[in-house]
Coordinates of C-alpha atoms in Angstrom, one line a residue:
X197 CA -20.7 48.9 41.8
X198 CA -22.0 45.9 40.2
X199 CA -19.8 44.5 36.9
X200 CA -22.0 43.5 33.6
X201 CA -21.5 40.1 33.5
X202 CA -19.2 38.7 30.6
X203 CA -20.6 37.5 27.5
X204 CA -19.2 34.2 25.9
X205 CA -20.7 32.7 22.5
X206 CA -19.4 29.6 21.8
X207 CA -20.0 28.0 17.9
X208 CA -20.9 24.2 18.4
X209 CA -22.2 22.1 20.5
X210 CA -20.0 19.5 20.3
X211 CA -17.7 18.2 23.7
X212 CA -15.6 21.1 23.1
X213 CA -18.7 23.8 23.1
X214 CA -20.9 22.4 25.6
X215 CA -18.0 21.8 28.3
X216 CA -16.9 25.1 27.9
X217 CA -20.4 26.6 27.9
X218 CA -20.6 24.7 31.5
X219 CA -17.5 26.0 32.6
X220 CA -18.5 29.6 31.5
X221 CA -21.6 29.9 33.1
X222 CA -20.2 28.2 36.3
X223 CA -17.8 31.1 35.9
X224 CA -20.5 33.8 36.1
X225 CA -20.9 34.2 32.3
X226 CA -23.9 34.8 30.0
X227 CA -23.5 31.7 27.6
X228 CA -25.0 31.7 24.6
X229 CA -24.3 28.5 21.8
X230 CA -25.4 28.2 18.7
X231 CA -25.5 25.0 17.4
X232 CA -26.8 23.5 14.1
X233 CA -26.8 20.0 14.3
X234 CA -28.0 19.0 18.3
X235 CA -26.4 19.1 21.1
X236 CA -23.3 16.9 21.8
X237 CA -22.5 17.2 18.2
X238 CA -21.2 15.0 15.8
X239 CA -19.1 12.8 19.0
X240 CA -22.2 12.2 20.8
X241 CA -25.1 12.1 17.0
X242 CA -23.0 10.3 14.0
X243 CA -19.1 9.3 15.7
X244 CA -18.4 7.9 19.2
X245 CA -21.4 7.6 20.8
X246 CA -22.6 5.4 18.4
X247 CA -19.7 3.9 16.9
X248 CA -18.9 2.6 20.6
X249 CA -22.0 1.5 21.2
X250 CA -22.2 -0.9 18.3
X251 CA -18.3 -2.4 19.3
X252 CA -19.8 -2.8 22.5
X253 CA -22.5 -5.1 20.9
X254 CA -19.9 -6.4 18.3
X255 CA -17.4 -7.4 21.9
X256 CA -20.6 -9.1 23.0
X257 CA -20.9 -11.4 20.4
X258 CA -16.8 -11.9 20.5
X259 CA -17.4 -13.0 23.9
X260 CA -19.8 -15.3 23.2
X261 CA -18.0 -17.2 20.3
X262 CA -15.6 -17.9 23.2
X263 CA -18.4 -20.1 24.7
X264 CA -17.2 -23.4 24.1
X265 CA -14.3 -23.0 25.0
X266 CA -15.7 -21.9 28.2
X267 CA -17.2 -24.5 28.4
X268 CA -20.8 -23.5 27.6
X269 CA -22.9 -24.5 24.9
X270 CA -24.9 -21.6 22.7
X271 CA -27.2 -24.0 20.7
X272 CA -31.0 -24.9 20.6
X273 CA -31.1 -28.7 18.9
X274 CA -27.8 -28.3 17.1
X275 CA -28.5 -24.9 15.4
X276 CA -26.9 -21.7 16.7
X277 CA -29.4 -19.2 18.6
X278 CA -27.2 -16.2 18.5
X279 CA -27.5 -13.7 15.5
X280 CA -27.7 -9.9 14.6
X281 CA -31.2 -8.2 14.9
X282 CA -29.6 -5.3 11.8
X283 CA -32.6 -3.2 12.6
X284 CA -32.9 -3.7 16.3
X285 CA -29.3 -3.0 16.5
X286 CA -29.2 0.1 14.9
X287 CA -32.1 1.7 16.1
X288 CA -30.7 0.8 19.9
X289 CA -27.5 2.7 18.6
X290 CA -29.2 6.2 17.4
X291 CA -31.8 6.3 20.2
X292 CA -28.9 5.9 22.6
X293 CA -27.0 9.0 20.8
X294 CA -30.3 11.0 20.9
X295 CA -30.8 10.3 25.1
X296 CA -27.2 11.1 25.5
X297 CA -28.0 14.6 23.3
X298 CA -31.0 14.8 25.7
X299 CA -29.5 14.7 28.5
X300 CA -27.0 17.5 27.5
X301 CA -29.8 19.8 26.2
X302 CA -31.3 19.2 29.9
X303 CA -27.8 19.8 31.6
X304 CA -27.0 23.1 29.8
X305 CA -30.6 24.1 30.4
X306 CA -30.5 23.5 33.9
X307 CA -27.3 26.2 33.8
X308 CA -29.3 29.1 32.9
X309 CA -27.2 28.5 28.9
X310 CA -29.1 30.3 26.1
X311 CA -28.7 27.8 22.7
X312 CA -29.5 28.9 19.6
X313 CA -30.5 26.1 17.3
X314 CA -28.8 27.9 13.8
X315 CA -25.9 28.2 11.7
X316 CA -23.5 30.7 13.6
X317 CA -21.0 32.9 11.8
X318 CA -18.3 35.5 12.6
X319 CA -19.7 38.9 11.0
X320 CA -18.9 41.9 11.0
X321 CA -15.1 41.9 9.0
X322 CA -12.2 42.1 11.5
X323 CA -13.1 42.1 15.1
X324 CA -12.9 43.9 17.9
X325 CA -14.5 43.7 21.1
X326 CA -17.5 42.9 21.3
X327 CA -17.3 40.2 18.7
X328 CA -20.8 40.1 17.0
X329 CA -22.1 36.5 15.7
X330 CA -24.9 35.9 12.8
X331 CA -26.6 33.0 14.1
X332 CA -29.6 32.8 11.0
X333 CA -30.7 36.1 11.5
X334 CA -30.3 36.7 15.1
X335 CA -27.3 38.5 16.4
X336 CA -25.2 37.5 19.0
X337 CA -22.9 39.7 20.9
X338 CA -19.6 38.5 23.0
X339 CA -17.0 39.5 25.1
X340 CA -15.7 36.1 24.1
X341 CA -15.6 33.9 21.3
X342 CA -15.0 30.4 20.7
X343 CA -15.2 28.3 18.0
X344 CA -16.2 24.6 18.2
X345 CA -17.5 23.5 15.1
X346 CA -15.9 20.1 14.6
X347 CA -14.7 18.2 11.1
X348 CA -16.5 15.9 9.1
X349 CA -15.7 12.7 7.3
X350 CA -13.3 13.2 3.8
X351 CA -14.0 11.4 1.0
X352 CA -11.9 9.7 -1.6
X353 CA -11.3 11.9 -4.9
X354 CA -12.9 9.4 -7.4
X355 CA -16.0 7.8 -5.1
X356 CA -18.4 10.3 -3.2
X357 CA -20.4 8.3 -0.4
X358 CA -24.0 8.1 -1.5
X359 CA -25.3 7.0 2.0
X360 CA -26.7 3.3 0.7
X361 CA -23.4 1.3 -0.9
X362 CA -21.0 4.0 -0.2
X363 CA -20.5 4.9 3.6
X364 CA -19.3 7.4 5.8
X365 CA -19.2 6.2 9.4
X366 CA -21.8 9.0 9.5
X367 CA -23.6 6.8 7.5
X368 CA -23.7 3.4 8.0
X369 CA -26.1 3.0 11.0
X370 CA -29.2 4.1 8.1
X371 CA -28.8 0.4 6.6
X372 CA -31.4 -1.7 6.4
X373 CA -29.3 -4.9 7.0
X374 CA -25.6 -6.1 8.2
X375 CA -23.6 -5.5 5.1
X376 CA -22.9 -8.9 3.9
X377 CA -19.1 -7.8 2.4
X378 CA -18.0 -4.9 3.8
X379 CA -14.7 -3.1 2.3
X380 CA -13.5 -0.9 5.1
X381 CA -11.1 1.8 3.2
X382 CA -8.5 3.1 5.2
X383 CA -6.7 0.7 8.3
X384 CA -6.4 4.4 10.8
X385 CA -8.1 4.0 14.1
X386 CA -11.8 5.0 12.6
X387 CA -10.8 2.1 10.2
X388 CA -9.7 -0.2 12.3
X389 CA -12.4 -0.1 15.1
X390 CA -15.2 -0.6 12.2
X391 CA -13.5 -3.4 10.7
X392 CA -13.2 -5.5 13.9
X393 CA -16.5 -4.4 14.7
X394 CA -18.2 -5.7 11.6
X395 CA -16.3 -8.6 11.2
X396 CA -17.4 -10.1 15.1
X397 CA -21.3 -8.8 14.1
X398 CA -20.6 -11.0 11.4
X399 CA -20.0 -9.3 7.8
X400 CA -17.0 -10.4 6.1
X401 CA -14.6 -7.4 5.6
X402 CA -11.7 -6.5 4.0
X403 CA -9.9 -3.9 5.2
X404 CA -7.9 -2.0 2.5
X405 CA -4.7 -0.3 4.2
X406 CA -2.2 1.8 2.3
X407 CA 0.3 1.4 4.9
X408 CA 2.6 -1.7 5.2
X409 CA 0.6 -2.7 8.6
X410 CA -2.4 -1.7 9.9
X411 CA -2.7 1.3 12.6
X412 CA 0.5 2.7 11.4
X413 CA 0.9 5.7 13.4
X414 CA 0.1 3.5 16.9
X415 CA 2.8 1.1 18.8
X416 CA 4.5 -1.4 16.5
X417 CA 3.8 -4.2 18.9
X418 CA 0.1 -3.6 19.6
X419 CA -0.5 -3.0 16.1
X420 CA 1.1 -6.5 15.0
X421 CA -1.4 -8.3 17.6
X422 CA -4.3 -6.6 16.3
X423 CA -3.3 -7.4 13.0
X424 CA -2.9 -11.1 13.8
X425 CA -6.0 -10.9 15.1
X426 CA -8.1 -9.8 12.4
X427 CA -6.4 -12.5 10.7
X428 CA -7.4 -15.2 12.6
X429 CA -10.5 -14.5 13.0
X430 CA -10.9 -14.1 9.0
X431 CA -10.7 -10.5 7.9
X432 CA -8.8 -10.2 4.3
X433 CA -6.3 -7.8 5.1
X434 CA -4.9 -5.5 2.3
X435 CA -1.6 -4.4 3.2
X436 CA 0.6 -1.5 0.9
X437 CA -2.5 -1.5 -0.8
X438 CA -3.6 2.2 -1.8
X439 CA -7.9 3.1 -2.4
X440 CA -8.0 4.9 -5.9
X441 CA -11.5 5.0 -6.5
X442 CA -14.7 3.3 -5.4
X443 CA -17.8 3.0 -7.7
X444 CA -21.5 1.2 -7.5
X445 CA -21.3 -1.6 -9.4
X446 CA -25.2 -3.5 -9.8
X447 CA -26.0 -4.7 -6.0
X448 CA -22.4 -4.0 -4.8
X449 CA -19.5 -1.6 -5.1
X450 CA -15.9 -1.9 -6.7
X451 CA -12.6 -0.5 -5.3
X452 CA -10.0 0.0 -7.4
X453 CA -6.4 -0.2 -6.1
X454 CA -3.4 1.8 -7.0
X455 CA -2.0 -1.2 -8.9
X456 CA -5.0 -1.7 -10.8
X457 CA -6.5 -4.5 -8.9
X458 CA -10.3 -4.4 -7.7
X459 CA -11.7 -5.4 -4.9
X460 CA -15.4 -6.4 -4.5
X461 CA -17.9 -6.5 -2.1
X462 CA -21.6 -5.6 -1.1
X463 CA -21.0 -2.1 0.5
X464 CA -17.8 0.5 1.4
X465 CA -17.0 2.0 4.0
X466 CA -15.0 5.2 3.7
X467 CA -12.3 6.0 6.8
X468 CA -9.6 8.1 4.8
X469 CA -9.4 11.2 7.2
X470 CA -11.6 14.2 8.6
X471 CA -11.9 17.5 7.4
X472 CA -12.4 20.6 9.6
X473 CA -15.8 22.5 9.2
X474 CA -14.3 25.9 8.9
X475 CA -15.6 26.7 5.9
X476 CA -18.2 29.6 5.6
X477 CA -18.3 30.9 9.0
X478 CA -16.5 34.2 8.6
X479 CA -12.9 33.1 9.9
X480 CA -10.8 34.2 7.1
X481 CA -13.1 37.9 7.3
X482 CA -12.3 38.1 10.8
X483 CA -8.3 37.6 10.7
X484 CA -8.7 34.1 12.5
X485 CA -5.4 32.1 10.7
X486 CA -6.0 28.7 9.2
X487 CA -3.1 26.5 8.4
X488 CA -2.7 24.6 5.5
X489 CA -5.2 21.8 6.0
X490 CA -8.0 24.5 6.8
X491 CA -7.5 23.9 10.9
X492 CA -7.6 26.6 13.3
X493 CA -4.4 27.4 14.6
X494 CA -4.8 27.5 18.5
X495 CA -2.0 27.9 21.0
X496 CA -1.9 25.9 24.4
X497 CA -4.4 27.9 26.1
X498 CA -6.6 27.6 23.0
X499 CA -6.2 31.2 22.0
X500 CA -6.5 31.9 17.8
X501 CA -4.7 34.5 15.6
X502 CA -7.8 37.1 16.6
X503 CA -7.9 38.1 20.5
X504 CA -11.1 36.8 22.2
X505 CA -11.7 34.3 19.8
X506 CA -10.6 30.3 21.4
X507 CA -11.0 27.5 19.5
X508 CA -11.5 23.6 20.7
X509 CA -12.6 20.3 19.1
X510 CA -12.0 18.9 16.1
X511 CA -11.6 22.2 14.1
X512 CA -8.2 22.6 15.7
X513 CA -7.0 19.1 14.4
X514 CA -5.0 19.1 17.4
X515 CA -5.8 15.0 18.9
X516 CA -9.1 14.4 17.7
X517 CA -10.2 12.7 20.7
X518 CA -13.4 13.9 22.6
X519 CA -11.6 14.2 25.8
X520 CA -9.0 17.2 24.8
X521 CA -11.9 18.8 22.6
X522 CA -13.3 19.2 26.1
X523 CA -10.1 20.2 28.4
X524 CA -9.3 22.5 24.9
X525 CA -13.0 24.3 26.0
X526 CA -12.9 24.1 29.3
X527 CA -9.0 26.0 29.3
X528 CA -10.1 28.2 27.0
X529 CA -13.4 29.6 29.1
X530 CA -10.5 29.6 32.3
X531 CA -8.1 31.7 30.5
X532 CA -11.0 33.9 29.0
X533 CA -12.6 34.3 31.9
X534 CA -9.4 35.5 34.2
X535 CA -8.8 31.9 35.7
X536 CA -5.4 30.7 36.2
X537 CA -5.1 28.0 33.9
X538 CA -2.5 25.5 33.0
X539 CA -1.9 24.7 29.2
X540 CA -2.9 21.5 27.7
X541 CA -0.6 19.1 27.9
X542 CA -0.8 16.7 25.3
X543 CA 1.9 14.2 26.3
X544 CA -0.5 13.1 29.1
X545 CA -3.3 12.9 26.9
X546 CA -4.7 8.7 27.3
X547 CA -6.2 7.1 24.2
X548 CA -8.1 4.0 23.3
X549 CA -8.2 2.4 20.4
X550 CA -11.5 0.8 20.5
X551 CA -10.7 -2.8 18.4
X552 CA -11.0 -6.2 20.0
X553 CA -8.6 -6.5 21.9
X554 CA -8.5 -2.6 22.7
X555 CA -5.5 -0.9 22.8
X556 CA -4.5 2.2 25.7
X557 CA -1.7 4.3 25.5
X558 CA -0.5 7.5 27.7
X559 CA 2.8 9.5 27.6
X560 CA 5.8 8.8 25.7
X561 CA 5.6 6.0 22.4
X562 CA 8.0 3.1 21.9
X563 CA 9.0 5.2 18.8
X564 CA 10.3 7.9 20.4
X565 CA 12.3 5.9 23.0
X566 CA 13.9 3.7 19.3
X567 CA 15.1 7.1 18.1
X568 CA 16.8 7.5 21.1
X569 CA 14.6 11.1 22.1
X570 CA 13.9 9.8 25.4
X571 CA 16.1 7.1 27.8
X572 CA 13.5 4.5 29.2
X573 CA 13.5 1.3 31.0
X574 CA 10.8 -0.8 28.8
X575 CA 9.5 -4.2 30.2
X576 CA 6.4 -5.6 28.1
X577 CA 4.6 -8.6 29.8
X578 CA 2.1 -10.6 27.6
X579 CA -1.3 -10.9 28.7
X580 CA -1.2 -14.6 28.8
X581 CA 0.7 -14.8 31.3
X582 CA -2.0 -13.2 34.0
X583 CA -4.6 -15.5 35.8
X584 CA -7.9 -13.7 35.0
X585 CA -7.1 -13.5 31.4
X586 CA -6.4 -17.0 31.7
X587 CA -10.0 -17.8 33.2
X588 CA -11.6 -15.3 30.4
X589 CA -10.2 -17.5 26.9
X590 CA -8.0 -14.3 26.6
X591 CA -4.7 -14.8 25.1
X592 CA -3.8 -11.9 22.8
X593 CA -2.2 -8.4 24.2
X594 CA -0.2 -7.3 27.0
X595 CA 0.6 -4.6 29.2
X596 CA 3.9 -2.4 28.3
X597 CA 5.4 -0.2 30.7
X598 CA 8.2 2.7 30.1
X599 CA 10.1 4.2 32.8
X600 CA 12.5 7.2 33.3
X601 CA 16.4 5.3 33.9
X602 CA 17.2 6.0 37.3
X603 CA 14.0 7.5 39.0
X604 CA 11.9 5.1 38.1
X605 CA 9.4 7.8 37.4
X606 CA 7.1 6.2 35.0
X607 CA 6.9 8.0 31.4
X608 CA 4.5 5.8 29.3
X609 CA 2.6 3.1 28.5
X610 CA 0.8 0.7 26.1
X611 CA -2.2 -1.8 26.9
X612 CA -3.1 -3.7 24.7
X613 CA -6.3 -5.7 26.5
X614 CA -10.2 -6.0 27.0
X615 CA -10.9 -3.1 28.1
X616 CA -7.8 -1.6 28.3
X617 CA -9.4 1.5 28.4
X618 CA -10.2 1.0 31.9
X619 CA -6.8 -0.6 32.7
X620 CA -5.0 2.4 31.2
X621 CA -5.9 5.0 34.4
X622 CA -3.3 3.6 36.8
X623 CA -0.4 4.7 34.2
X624 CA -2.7 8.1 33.3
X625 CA -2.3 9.1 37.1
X626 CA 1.0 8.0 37.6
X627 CA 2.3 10.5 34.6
X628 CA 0.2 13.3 35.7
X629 CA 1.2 12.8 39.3
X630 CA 5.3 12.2 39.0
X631 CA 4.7 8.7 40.7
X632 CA 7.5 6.1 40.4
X633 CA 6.9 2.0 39.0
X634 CA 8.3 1.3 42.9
X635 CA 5.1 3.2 43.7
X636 CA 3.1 1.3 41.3
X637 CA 4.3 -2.1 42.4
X638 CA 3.7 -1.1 46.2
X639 CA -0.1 -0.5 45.7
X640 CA -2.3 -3.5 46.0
X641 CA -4.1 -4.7 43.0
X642 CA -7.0 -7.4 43.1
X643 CA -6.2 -10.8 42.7
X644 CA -6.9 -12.7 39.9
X645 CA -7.4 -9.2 38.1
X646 CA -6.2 -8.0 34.3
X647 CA -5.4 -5.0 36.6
X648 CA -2.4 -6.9 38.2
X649 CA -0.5 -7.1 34.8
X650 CA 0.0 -3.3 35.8
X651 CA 1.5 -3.9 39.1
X652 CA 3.1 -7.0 38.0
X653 CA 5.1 -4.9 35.2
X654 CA 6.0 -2.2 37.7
X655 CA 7.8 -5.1 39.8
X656 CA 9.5 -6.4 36.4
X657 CA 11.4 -3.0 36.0
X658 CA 12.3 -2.6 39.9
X659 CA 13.9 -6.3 40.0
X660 CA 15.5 -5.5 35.9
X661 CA 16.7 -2.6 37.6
X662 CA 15.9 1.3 36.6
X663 CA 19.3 2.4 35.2
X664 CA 18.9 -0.3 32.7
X665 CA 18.1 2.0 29.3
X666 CA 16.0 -0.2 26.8

């Protein structure tokens, strides 16, 4: 006898839906995804996609102010020849984001995955099985469920973005120009990766941060060399310094600070949080339990309050980063699906902070080793010191290493770096594979290569010794 094949919808597009859609149908499942805004969602449309691709441009032009002292010379008869194409640029960044949607469309075609270009929507009150989804009219039935519809940008109480002075990151790639003085609200990660961006392309910024430092909830160290950096390279940095409001004011904007001071400049950019788009789609009819921020409450296997319905992404608020959004689908279409599966687990999770320098960081955080909730070895080398950063002008980061007292197992790590998102992997497999620094500092690494700071670090702990406790 042959089995009906198992139904999965899955709300979103985004890395979260189309992952799991992938892993469905590889599964044997009839996929269906209903998705409203194109596929790769808002990560691949309106946030990393393109806000990566304009740092890479904006690292570009970093690079290049490092020319003389290189030793090259970037000018035609005394006047400089490098400057930003606004247009050009941002019309590179949104055709990029479309190709890369493209190419997903094609890739989920090529899997046999039905997608439903509509709102979708939970119907139908409290659900059992199958679980029936409004998509605009058409109806949708499932064995499975799983919601993956993202968060979008929050705004400041007093000052709605209007999408010309007023920005979202959403937003800002519709100008028709570099903004000249660009106030970047909020010093986060979204915050702080637009203001370095900006300020290389070559808008002066001021980054308004309501926290003593900037990147507050990253490692003290990295965040201090970042900080410097802005500095130096001439962004007006607002510490303890809280956004009230924001207003147009003629040709420019105004932001008002809690203590009363303004701050003025040609546009605002607003990076003060996401909020989860779980509003309107039938969750709170169907029994599916939000907490108090309006976030689906998952487990580890991605499973919510109602059975058969998952939920990945954004919506979840668990790590906004594109890469657990996906293993959040992908574990939930095992587990649906009858796979074994292994929970997520977020202490191996590697992110990137995506400022110039970057900054990578995997397993346990300097923070929780100063509290004294986890005994570590901690050796920090600065990135002067290697060769090849040396021979690239580079001079500010490191490569920070934390290892378990005794076994030398390693436990974490912080990179602070060009490209340190690329550096970051050695430590990423190390965690997720129990290897040890001696293990580390026995594999060969290239020489001269920013890689070697790695190996180099793993050697530091071995000759400080592992029973050493930072």
């Amino acid at each position: 006898m042959t089995l009906p094949r198992p139904r999965v919808a899955i709300l979103g597009g985004g890395p979260g839906g189309y992952e799991a859609a992938l892993v469905a149908s590889q599964l044997g499942a009839e996929v269906t995804v209903v998705d409203e805004d194109g596929l790769g969602g808002a990560c691949v449309l309106t946030d990393c996609v393109p806000s990566k691709t304009l740092i890479e441009s904006s690292s570009t032009m970093t690079s290049l102010g490092r020319a003389a002292s290189l030793g090259l010379q970037l000018a035609d008869g005394g006047n400089p020849v490098l400057g930003v194409d606004a247009p050009a640029l941002y019309a590179r960044i949104k055709a990029l984001a479309a190709d890369q949607s493209n190419d997903i469309a094609e890739h989920l075609a090529a899997e046999g995955i039905r997608v439903i270009q509509a709102r979708g929507r939970l119907a139908g009150g409290p659900l059992g099985r199958p679980h029936t989804i409004d998509a605009d009219g058409a109806t949708v039935q499932a064995d499975a469920v799983l919601i993956a519809t993202g968060a979008a940008p929050r705004a400041l109480s007093d000052g709605a973005a209007d999408g010309e002075r007023i920005l979202t990151c959403r937003q800002i790639y519709d100008l028709p120009e570099l903004p000249e003085e660009l106030i970047v609200v909020g010093s986060g990660v979204t915050g702080a990766e637009f203001a370095s961006a900006f300020q290389a392309l070559g808008s002066q910024v001021t980054l308004v941060s309501s926290r003593e430092r900037v990147l507050p909830h990253e490692d003290k160290d990295a965040a201090v060399v970042i900080e410097g950096v802005f500095r130096r390279r001439g962004m007006n940095v607002l510490g303890k310094s809280r956004a009230e409001s924001v207003r147009r004011k003629g040709d420019g904007v105004v932001v008002t600070l809690a203590d009363g001071r303004e701050v003025a400049g040609s546009h605002c950019l607003l990076t003060v949080g996401m909020a989860p788009c779980t509003t309107g789609i039938g969750l709170a009819e169907a029994g599916v339990h939000l907490d108090s921020r309006g976030f689906i409450e998952v487990d580890r296997v991605s499973r919510t309050s109602v059975p058969g319905v998952y939920a990945a992404g954004d919506c979840t608020g668990v790590l906004m980063l594109a890469s657990v959004a996906a293993m959040q689908g992908r574990i939930a279409m095992w587990h649906a699906l009858g796979e074994s599966v292994h929970p997520i687990r977020l202490s191996h999770v590697a992110s990137t902070i995506f400022t110039d320098p970057e900054i990578a960081s995997v397993g346990v955080s300097q923070a929780t080793v100063d509290r004294g909730e986890v005994p570590a070895r901690v050796v920090k080398l600065p990135l002067a010191t290697n060769p090849r950063a040396k021979m690239g002008g580079f001079r500010d980061g490191f490569v920070k290493v934390f290892a378990r007292p005794g076994t030398g197992l390693v436990l974490g790590g912080v990179i602070v770096a060009p490209r340190a998102s690329e550096l970051i992997l050695p430590l990423s497999i190390a965690i997720e594979q129990n290897l040890s620094v001696e293990q580390i500092a026995h594999t060969f690494s290239i020489y001269p290569s920013l890689s070697g700071s790695v190996t180099e670090a793993a050697r530091t702990v071995m000759e400080f010794g592992t029973d050493a406790i930072a």
